[in-house]
């Protein structure tokens, strides 16, 4: 990142330069990941680092640029970094002082994270993208995840994990789960800080002094108080990654304060990063690039075709994972209509912020600038994407479902970024407000007051003032603070027993089925977790009928036994491995299963007594 930033000449401050350099680095790593998936070294840190640094050195030599980083800081940098720190404090708070195993209730709070961790694990084991080696990926992931699910965020986290630890093996599974979870928490914290940074970037050099404090604190308050933190609770790990790159890319496209070479590189990196991490959000990037080409056509006229060529090349690389999905018989239409858990948020926030952006960019002082025109068309284009997709879903399935809500969150983030244009409408205090001149204190006091106002109005912070009827404040009721007080999921105690006692009795990588409960849902969840510990997540593709296995904790009626046993027998027979281990909490149930499963002649079925305390 520092090497890339040192050869770039975009961004006047250090933080700006590092954000842009990180976007370019991640785009390069994801694109080079196609090569890393094929060469013999996988993600080994020395070859991958050597390739990246050699590429940067070659670019610097061709461009005749000496390494140089701007050491200029802005006071508002503290607000951006402070947003990251505050969010990290709250989302990390439940883990403080807990051992790795005591953190499991939070780490395993939702089963979607099992799938994300499995992809992270598969990238480690394969040394590249699972979609590039689908036969091997099927053994490690639940089909068709190896072919169709966006794997960019998992690839980047695995590459970072390998680079930091200087080891390609995942290590202890419990420690790996915790590392992955911390990476996700850190990613969300960075997302919140990037939203503040993006709004400031859109505001541009005209956004100075107390006006910067107004914009940054308002955006930080809206972000912290918004339902975005719910993505941690529901396990939307990939969407967090996609939103990170969407948040970094949109401001740079709307206000391309850089040379044509840097803009072309950023454009390609934006397409690759968003398409690889969460491909449906790439629609916003493609739309924004079309807007940029329209609004800045005169500025880009001399190098237009070079820029377009780089963008087309970036688009061709960006579409590879999605193309592989289609070639794997992926039903795009059915997936686009899929139902599932989504992040609820008040539509008034999306509509109100988008309307505010429209009002701001149409003001006399703004409407003639390229940034305002690009921002207006980007917000309008985002609304068009949402409207068309929503209309299609209403026509085909009669309601707005899972992926519309995903796109809506992307639209919400773009609308929040647009607040950056509002700050330029505020009046400056004038030249006398410069430091060390008469009246400089006015700017400082106004900035502090703006910070307090922004956090109070948009973040719900009451600064110690008691609430009406001693009720919780808006800030205390937010998703972020509610998560910090959370008790985690109900799988933690079961997972600790599984790890500390029963998995030691299993010879990996044998598939494991855990029947700790008379609830099929709980048995499916624990079994799914068990196979991720043995690096056999691919087996979970055959585990769906465990949802019907309502036995394990205590004797049941004949009808319940017959239905559950039929489902269990089907699972055991379909698992491709020659041996399966069952962990059964109830001793009489375990003995009965040993007898009844003896009829499964094509498998060695080992039933272990696993009494669950309480």
XYZ file of C-alpha atoms in Angstrom:
614
model
C 0.000 0.000 0.000
C 2.750 2.452 0.920
C 4.731 1.492 -2.187
C 1.734 2.096 -4.446
C 0.882 5.336 -2.663
C 4.445 6.597 -3.046
C 4.360 6.376 -6.848
C 0.905 7.937 -7.181
C 0.358 11.670 -7.377
C -3.329 11.749 -6.437
C -4.702 13.097 -3.177
C -3.095 16.053 -1.441
C -3.103 14.512 2.044
C -1.640 11.289 3.385
C -5.014 9.766 4.286
C -6.427 10.480 0.827
C -3.402 8.921 -0.815
C -3.567 5.805 1.342
C -7.284 5.256 0.633
C -6.732 5.484 -3.138
C -3.631 3.304 -2.965
C -5.508 0.656 -0.973
C -8.297 0.556 -3.582
C -5.726 0.074 -6.346
C -3.823 -2.531 -4.315
C -6.947 -4.575 -3.603
C -7.987 -4.394 -7.243
C -4.541 -5.581 -8.280
C -4.482 -8.410 -5.736
C -7.924 -9.640 -6.810
C -6.968 -9.549 -10.491
C -3.582 -11.194 -9.885
C -5.449 -13.772 -7.815
C -6.450 -15.367 -11.131
C -2.751 -15.987 -11.786
C -2.042 -16.995 -8.185
C -4.814 -19.597 -8.439
C -2.905 -21.292 -11.276
C 0.777 -20.960 -10.440
C 2.450 -23.515 -8.113
C 3.075 -21.169 -5.148
C -0.552 -20.323 -4.361
C -0.787 -17.429 -1.886
C 2.649 -17.938 -0.356
C 3.689 -14.497 0.945
C 7.124 -14.237 -0.709
C 6.081 -14.896 -4.348
C 2.891 -12.836 -4.088
C 4.643 -9.886 -2.446
C 7.458 -10.149 -4.962
C 5.014 -10.042 -7.869
C 3.180 -7.011 -6.506
C 6.324 -5.051 -5.619
C 7.897 -5.888 -8.992
C 4.790 -4.572 -10.755
C 4.858 -1.355 -8.724
C 8.588 -0.900 -9.402
C 8.065 -1.399 -13.135
C 5.258 1.188 -13.198
C 7.438 3.664 -11.258
C 10.347 3.108 -13.666
C 8.217 3.509 -16.786
C 6.536 6.609 -15.352
C 9.888 8.010 -14.087
C 8.459 8.606 -10.618
C 10.491 8.637 -7.470
C 8.770 7.350 -4.332
C 7.159 10.234 -2.480
C 4.360 10.372 0.078
C 2.565 13.578 1.121
C 2.984 14.114 4.838
C 0.148 16.635 5.040
C -2.670 15.993 7.483
C -6.054 17.660 7.859
C -7.788 18.207 11.161
C -10.812 16.362 9.790
C -8.621 13.264 9.421
C -9.124 12.897 13.160
C -12.899 12.675 12.640
C -12.474 9.913 10.070
C -10.043 7.936 12.187
C -12.192 8.674 15.245
C -15.245 7.176 13.524
C -13.300 3.972 12.889
C -12.144 3.895 16.520
C -15.624 4.500 17.979
C -17.256 1.836 15.823
C -14.476 -0.632 16.632
C -14.940 0.050 20.348
C -18.611 -0.872 20.247
C -18.516 -3.897 17.953
C -15.418 -5.343 19.613
C -16.614 -4.668 23.152
C -18.404 -8.038 23.663
C -15.110 -9.868 22.994
C -12.916 -7.924 25.401
C -11.475 -10.087 28.184
C -12.864 -13.345 26.757
C -10.850 -16.380 25.739
C -11.053 -17.713 22.185
C -13.641 -20.302 23.188
C -15.667 -17.862 25.285
C -15.990 -15.710 22.152
C -17.737 -18.501 20.248
C -21.312 -17.340 21.061
C -20.541 -14.139 19.137
C -18.384 -15.679 16.435
C -21.049 -18.330 15.737
C -24.088 -16.116 16.213
C -25.386 -16.832 12.682
C -24.869 -19.826 10.398
C -24.181 -17.688 7.309
C -20.805 -16.994 8.873
C -20.042 -20.739 8.692
C -20.286 -20.438 4.907
C -18.125 -17.314 4.804
C -15.501 -18.927 7.001
C -15.590 -22.030 4.793
C -14.770 -19.914 1.736
C -11.984 -18.194 3.689
C -10.692 -21.656 4.648
C -10.995 -22.958 1.069
C -8.952 -20.051 -0.295
C -6.263 -20.938 2.256
C -6.230 -24.595 1.291
C -6.468 -24.150 -2.478
C -4.111 -21.192 -2.638
C -6.559 -19.281 -4.827
C -10.156 -18.839 -5.861
C -12.378 -21.907 -5.429
C -14.178 -21.042 -8.688
C -10.843 -21.578 -10.462
C -10.632 -25.138 -9.130
C -14.234 -26.227 -8.774
C -13.667 -30.007 -8.395
C -11.464 -29.362 -5.354
C -13.770 -26.594 -4.173
C -16.737 -28.990 -4.027
C -14.905 -31.006 -1.362
C -14.424 -27.897 0.778
C -17.629 -25.911 0.195
C -21.333 -26.525 0.061
C -22.265 -26.861 -3.608
C -22.739 -24.608 -5.581
C -20.861 -22.082 -3.378
C -17.528 -22.985 -4.978
C -18.783 -21.767 -8.379
C -21.341 -19.029 -7.839
C -20.714 -17.107 -4.615
C -18.599 -13.887 -4.746
C -15.242 -14.828 -3.222
C -13.294 -11.576 -3.431
C -13.632 -10.459 0.199
C -12.665 -13.930 1.441
C -9.686 -13.954 -0.928
C -8.444 -10.590 0.335
C -8.864 -11.598 3.986
C -7.062 -14.907 3.377
C -4.258 -13.108 1.539
C -3.972 -10.608 4.403
C -4.039 -13.439 6.964
C -1.248 -15.280 5.152
C 0.774 -12.109 4.740
C 0.490 -11.142 8.428
C 1.149 -14.660 9.761
C 3.705 -15.614 7.076
C 2.038 -19.026 6.901
C -0.310 -20.529 4.318
C -1.884 -23.093 6.653
C -4.965 -21.993 8.555
C -3.764 -23.363 11.900
C -6.069 -24.188 14.781
C -9.696 -23.947 13.609
C -10.993 -22.093 16.686
C -8.207 -19.517 16.471
C -8.846 -19.187 12.725
C -12.563 -18.602 13.320
C -11.691 -15.826 15.765
C -9.176 -14.234 13.386
C -11.706 -14.244 10.579
C -14.339 -12.713 12.840
C -11.968 -9.936 13.915
C -11.215 -9.207 10.267
C -14.949 -8.822 9.626
C -15.357 -6.462 12.598
C -12.377 -4.413 11.446
C -13.815 -4.288 7.909
C -17.084 -2.843 9.190
C -15.224 -0.224 11.231
C -13.256 0.761 8.127
C -16.488 0.963 6.122
C -17.932 3.513 8.555
C -14.761 5.616 8.419
C -14.680 5.415 4.621
C -18.223 6.774 4.377
C -17.075 9.883 6.260
C -13.968 10.114 4.069
C -16.025 9.736 0.890
C -18.376 12.560 1.848
C -15.387 14.805 2.546
C -13.784 13.905 -0.784
C -16.980 14.807 -2.662
C -17.026 18.140 -0.822
C -13.619 18.857 -2.326
C -11.123 21.608 -1.516
C -13.936 24.147 -0.982
C -14.965 22.192 2.109
C -12.825 23.756 4.843
C -12.908 24.752 8.480
C -16.084 24.427 10.499
C -17.999 23.340 7.402
C -15.881 20.186 7.248
C -16.788 19.499 10.878
C -20.496 19.841 10.012
C -20.285 17.369 7.120
C -18.028 14.824 8.805
C -19.965 14.683 12.063
C -23.345 14.607 10.319
C -22.237 11.727 8.106
C -20.599 9.927 11.029
C -23.745 10.352 13.119
C -26.033 9.045 10.377
C -23.721 6.096 9.722
C -23.311 5.093 13.352
C -27.025 5.436 14.129
C -28.128 3.685 10.926
C -29.037 -0.019 10.728
C -25.781 -0.771 8.862
C -24.324 -2.424 11.976
C -27.018 -5.067 11.585
C -24.842 -6.602 8.851
C -22.610 -7.957 11.623
C -25.582 -9.531 13.375
C -27.033 -11.234 10.300
C -23.693 -12.334 8.821
C -23.542 -10.185 5.658
C -19.741 -10.408 5.561
C -19.379 -10.231 1.773
C -21.741 -7.285 1.527
C -19.552 -5.384 3.981
C -16.597 -5.972 1.666
C -18.560 -4.869 -1.387
C -19.763 -1.704 0.350
C -16.200 -0.832 1.371
C -15.071 -0.682 -2.250
C -18.304 0.940 -3.433
C -17.785 3.645 -0.801
C -14.183 4.232 -1.867
C -14.908 4.172 -5.605
C -18.025 6.335 -6.007
C -16.444 9.558 -4.601
C -13.347 9.098 -6.798
C -15.525 8.692 -9.897
C -17.861 11.570 -9.006
C -14.933 13.932 -8.302
C -11.962 12.595 -10.294
C -9.337 14.986 -8.963
C -6.473 13.118 -10.650
C -4.670 12.600 -13.950
C -6.084 10.427 -16.703
C -3.746 7.502 -15.920
C -4.719 7.456 -12.261
C -8.410 7.792 -13.143
C -8.250 4.876 -15.563
C -6.473 2.750 -12.949
C -8.964 3.675 -10.242
C -11.854 2.907 -12.616
C -10.522 -0.564 -13.363
C -9.800 -1.215 -9.684
C -13.331 -0.098 -8.766
C -14.910 -2.516 -11.250
C -12.761 -5.455 -10.128
C -13.039 -4.925 -6.376
C -16.813 -4.459 -6.273
C -17.578 -7.201 -8.820
C -15.359 -9.720 -7.010
C -16.582 -8.941 -3.507
C -20.322 -8.432 -4.095
C -21.162 -8.476 -7.767
C -24.680 -6.996 -7.728
C -23.241 -3.711 -6.410
C -21.091 -3.469 -9.547
C -24.206 -2.114 -11.312
C -23.689 1.143 -9.388
C -20.031 1.318 -10.446
C -20.826 0.726 -14.102
C -23.540 3.371 -13.986
C -21.202 5.877 -12.263
C -18.491 5.338 -14.904
C -21.017 6.039 -17.671
C -21.996 9.223 -15.824
C -18.325 10.176 -15.467
C -17.703 9.663 -19.165
C -20.666 11.932 -19.957
C -19.968 14.721 -17.470
C -16.179 14.862 -17.901
C -16.050 14.151 -21.644
C -14.289 17.455 -22.437
C -11.690 17.009 -19.710
C -10.981 13.458 -20.889
C -11.126 14.236 -24.607
C -7.389 13.927 -25.304
C -7.034 10.577 -23.530
C -10.616 9.369 -23.844
C -9.939 6.197 -25.786
C -7.052 5.205 -23.519
C -9.325 5.594 -20.496
C -12.091 3.614 -22.163
C -9.648 0.873 -23.139
C -8.429 0.467 -19.546
C -12.021 0.502 -18.260
C -13.060 -2.146 -20.780
C -10.072 -4.273 -19.772
C -10.994 -3.832 -16.104
C -14.591 -4.732 -16.907
C -13.472 -7.870 -18.744
C -11.448 -8.997 -15.724
C -14.278 -8.014 -13.374
C -16.854 -10.153 -15.170
C -14.807 -13.389 -15.002
C -16.244 -14.729 -11.689
C -19.819 -13.978 -12.779
C -19.137 -15.583 -16.155
C -17.847 -18.691 -14.388
C -21.092 -18.781 -12.424
C -23.180 -18.743 -15.592
C -21.020 -21.460 -17.150
C -21.644 -23.558 -14.026
C -25.380 -23.666 -14.864
C -26.161 -20.952 -12.352
C -29.791 -19.860 -12.639
C -29.422 -16.080 -12.478
C -33.160 -15.373 -12.670
C -34.062 -17.707 -9.816
C -31.250 -16.330 -7.672
C -32.348 -12.743 -8.337
C -35.793 -13.703 -7.038
C -34.462 -15.487 -3.945
C -35.847 -14.792 -0.496
C -33.789 -14.564 2.648
C -32.850 -12.519 5.683
C -32.276 -8.856 4.911
C -31.292 -5.660 6.677
C -34.434 -3.640 7.472
C -34.184 0.127 7.388
C -36.689 2.931 7.085
C -37.220 3.880 3.440
C -37.629 7.505 4.531
C -33.885 7.623 5.202
C -33.056 6.558 1.640
C -35.640 8.813 0.000
C -34.889 11.789 2.257
C -31.120 11.681 1.759
C -31.470 11.251 -2.017
C -33.867 14.218 -2.148
C -31.452 16.295 -0.052
C -28.653 15.568 -2.531
C -30.889 16.699 -5.407
C -31.697 19.986 -3.637
C -28.066 20.664 -2.784
C -26.620 20.033 -6.242
C -29.288 22.204 -7.892
C -28.386 25.263 -5.793
C -26.889 28.131 -7.815
C -23.446 27.732 -6.292
C -23.240 24.044 -7.110
C -25.208 23.103 -10.192
C -22.595 24.159 -12.753
C -19.740 22.189 -11.242
C -18.810 18.822 -12.697
C -18.902 17.182 -9.272
C -22.479 18.281 -8.644
C -23.620 17.171 -12.077
C -21.916 13.788 -11.692
C -23.331 13.358 -8.193
C -26.863 14.219 -9.317
C -26.733 11.776 -12.229
C -25.174 9.078 -10.051
C -27.932 9.341 -7.446
C -30.567 9.439 -10.203
C -28.937 6.451 -11.909
C -28.901 4.536 -8.635
C -32.597 5.285 -8.187
C -33.212 4.039 -11.734
C -31.374 0.770 -11.009
C -33.406 0.237 -7.859
C -36.645 1.158 -9.612
C -36.114 -1.163 -12.577
C -35.002 -4.100 -10.437
C -37.834 -3.523 -7.970
C -40.398 -3.323 -10.773
C -39.061 -6.580 -12.242
C -39.352 -8.340 -8.869
C -42.890 -7.057 -8.351
C -43.835 -8.285 -11.820
C -42.266 -11.746 -11.396
C -42.772 -12.659 -7.719
C -45.160 -9.964 -6.488
C -42.926 -8.453 -3.779
C -39.528 -6.931 -3.100
C -37.152 -9.589 -1.810
C -33.609 -10.299 -0.697
C -31.469 -8.800 -3.468
C -33.553 -5.652 -3.816
C -32.814 -4.966 -0.154
C -29.115 -5.570 -0.822
C -29.152 -3.029 -3.641
C -31.137 -0.608 -1.485
C -28.366 -0.612 1.120
C -25.909 0.313 -1.639
C -28.216 3.157 -2.659
C -28.387 4.308 0.958
C -24.591 4.487 1.200
C -24.360 6.504 -2.035
C -26.973 8.930 -0.707
C -25.066 9.373 2.564
C -21.896 10.118 0.586
C -23.774 12.856 -1.280
C -24.091 14.881 1.921
C -20.521 15.997 1.229
C -21.845 18.428 -1.375
C -24.016 20.200 1.207
C -21.134 21.622 3.211
C -20.049 23.990 0.473
C -23.315 25.922 0.828
C -22.397 27.044 4.344
C -20.649 30.400 4.770
C -17.003 30.657 5.694
C -15.852 32.855 8.542
C -13.451 34.617 6.220
C -9.675 35.229 6.101
C -9.592 36.438 9.682
C -10.399 32.923 10.814
C -6.998 31.607 9.707
C -4.828 30.229 12.559
C -2.841 32.731 14.600
C -4.839 35.673 13.310
C -7.491 37.642 15.090
C -10.681 35.647 15.312
C -9.102 32.220 14.781
C -10.859 30.981 17.901
C -14.256 31.542 16.222
C -13.490 28.786 13.704
C -12.380 26.426 16.461
C -15.458 27.046 18.625
C -17.770 26.694 15.624
C -16.099 23.389 14.676
C -16.587 21.976 18.169
C -20.189 23.193 18.213
C -20.749 21.636 14.781
C -19.365 18.340 16.050
C -21.732 18.376 19.034
C -24.675 19.362 16.849
C -23.980 16.696 14.240
C -23.670 13.878 16.742
C -26.753 15.054 18.626
C -29.039 15.582 15.633
C -27.955 12.632 13.498
C -26.339 10.209 15.940
C -28.748 10.578 18.859
C -25.983 11.462 21.363
C -27.408 13.363 24.364
C -24.124 14.184 26.142
C -25.335 12.939 29.522
C -28.679 14.760 29.508
C -31.359 12.397 30.965
C -33.930 10.984 28.577
C -37.660 11.471 28.933
C -39.066 8.954 31.446
C -35.528 7.575 31.806
C -35.919 5.742 28.484
C -32.976 4.744 26.258
C -31.596 7.407 23.948
C -31.685 7.039 20.163
C -27.980 6.272 20.219
C -28.390 3.610 22.900
C -31.170 2.039 20.815
C -29.055 1.831 17.655
C -27.927 -1.473 16.128
C -24.314 -0.666 16.961
C -24.813 -0.130 20.693
C -27.352 -2.951 20.956
C -24.759 -5.315 19.488
C -22.155 -4.150 22.012
C -24.502 -5.265 24.819
C -25.481 -8.515 23.081
C -25.152 -11.945 24.613
C -24.297 -13.718 21.379
C -26.015 -16.735 19.892
C -27.179 -19.940 21.536
C -24.573 -22.106 19.826
C -21.666 -21.057 22.056
C -22.053 -23.592 24.923
C -22.722 -26.418 22.462
C -19.713 -25.413 20.358
C -17.436 -25.388 23.413
C -18.483 -28.939 24.319
C -17.986 -30.036 20.723
C -14.487 -28.538 20.553
C -13.206 -29.400 24.039
C -14.470 -32.965 24.192
C -16.027 -34.587 21.170
C -13.920 -33.413 18.218
C -10.868 -34.883 19.934
C -12.496 -38.286 19.504
C -12.898 -37.858 15.748
C -10.111 -38.655 13.348
C -10.149 -35.780 10.877
C -11.222 -35.325 8.170
C -14.118 -37.711 8.837
C -17.603 -36.162 8.347
C -19.361 -35.515 11.667
C -23.079 -35.435 12.467
C -23.871 -34.028 15.915
C -27.228 -34.936 17.461
C -27.130 -32.899 20.649
C -30.779 -31.854 20.570
C -34.277 -32.963 19.651
C -34.373 -29.903 17.390
C -33.444 -30.585 13.785
C -32.382 -26.974 13.280
C -29.921 -27.145 16.174
C -28.562 -30.510 14.982
C -28.025 -29.093 11.489
C -26.224 -26.009 12.833
C -23.892 -27.961 15.117
C -23.127 -30.506 12.394
C -22.406 -27.714 9.910
C -19.995 -26.154 12.404
C -18.368 -29.551 13.071
C -17.509 -30.179 9.427
C -15.986 -26.700 9.089
C -13.661 -27.612 11.959
C -12.520 -30.685 10.013
C -12.145 -28.686 6.758
C -14.938 -30.729 5.169
C -17.543 -28.037 4.515
C -18.292 -29.638 1.161
C -20.071 -32.427 3.022
C -22.633 -29.933 4.322
C -24.242 -29.987 0.867
C -25.670 -33.371 1.887
C -26.788 -32.209 5.350
C -30.022 -30.371 4.507
C -32.246 -33.232 5.713
C -30.701 -32.932 9.180
C -33.289 -30.194 9.652
C -35.816 -33.048 9.900
C -33.778 -35.073 12.434
C -35.513 -34.216 15.713
C -33.732 -36.819 17.854
C -30.600 -36.923 19.942
C -31.236 -35.416 23.365
C -33.962 -37.711 24.757
C -36.245 -40.623 23.721
C -39.148 -39.608 21.458
C -42.451 -40.998 20.229
C -42.458 -43.662 17.502
C -43.712 -41.367 14.714
C -41.062 -38.739 15.477
C -38.395 -41.451 15.606
C -39.446 -42.979 12.286
C -39.481 -39.639 10.456
C -36.182 -38.508 11.972
C -34.434 -41.829 11.382
C -35.523 -41.907 7.729
C -34.064 -38.424 7.198
C -30.855 -39.309 9.074
C -30.375 -42.540 7.131
C -30.773 -40.621 3.875
C -28.091 -38.123 4.934
C -25.661 -40.897 5.920
C -26.206 -42.731 2.627
C -25.709 -39.612 0.505
C -22.486 -38.470 2.159
C -19.745 -39.489 -0.314
C -17.194 -40.483 2.367
C -16.874 -44.115 3.402
C -17.067 -43.321 7.115
C -19.378 -41.099 9.155
C -19.202 -40.286 12.873
C -22.365 -39.567 14.877
C -22.190 -37.730 18.193
C -25.368 -38.494 20.177
C -26.223 -36.814 23.483
C -28.736 -39.416 24.754
C -27.275 -42.868 25.569
C -30.423 -44.955 24.748
C -30.780 -43.051 21.472
C -27.126 -43.732 20.660
C -27.555 -47.459 21.317
C -30.674 -47.622 19.162
C -28.931 -45.802 16.318
C -25.993 -48.236 16.433
C -28.446 -51.065 15.896
C -30.669 -49.454 13.279
C -27.856 -47.939 11.215
C -26.171 -51.314 10.865
C -28.362 -51.775 7.779
C -26.380 -49.042 6.001
C -23.912 -51.497 4.517
C -22.048 -49.088 2.237
C -20.743 -46.982 5.116
C -18.851 -47.391 8.341
C -21.066 -45.557 10.845
C -19.475 -44.855 14.222
C -21.917 -43.733 16.919
C -20.265 -42.067 19.931
C -21.943 -41.309 23.254
C -21.788 -37.545 23.764
C -23.904 -36.548 26.774
C -24.514 -32.825 26.733
C -24.492 -31.199 30.201
C -27.763 -29.520 31.048
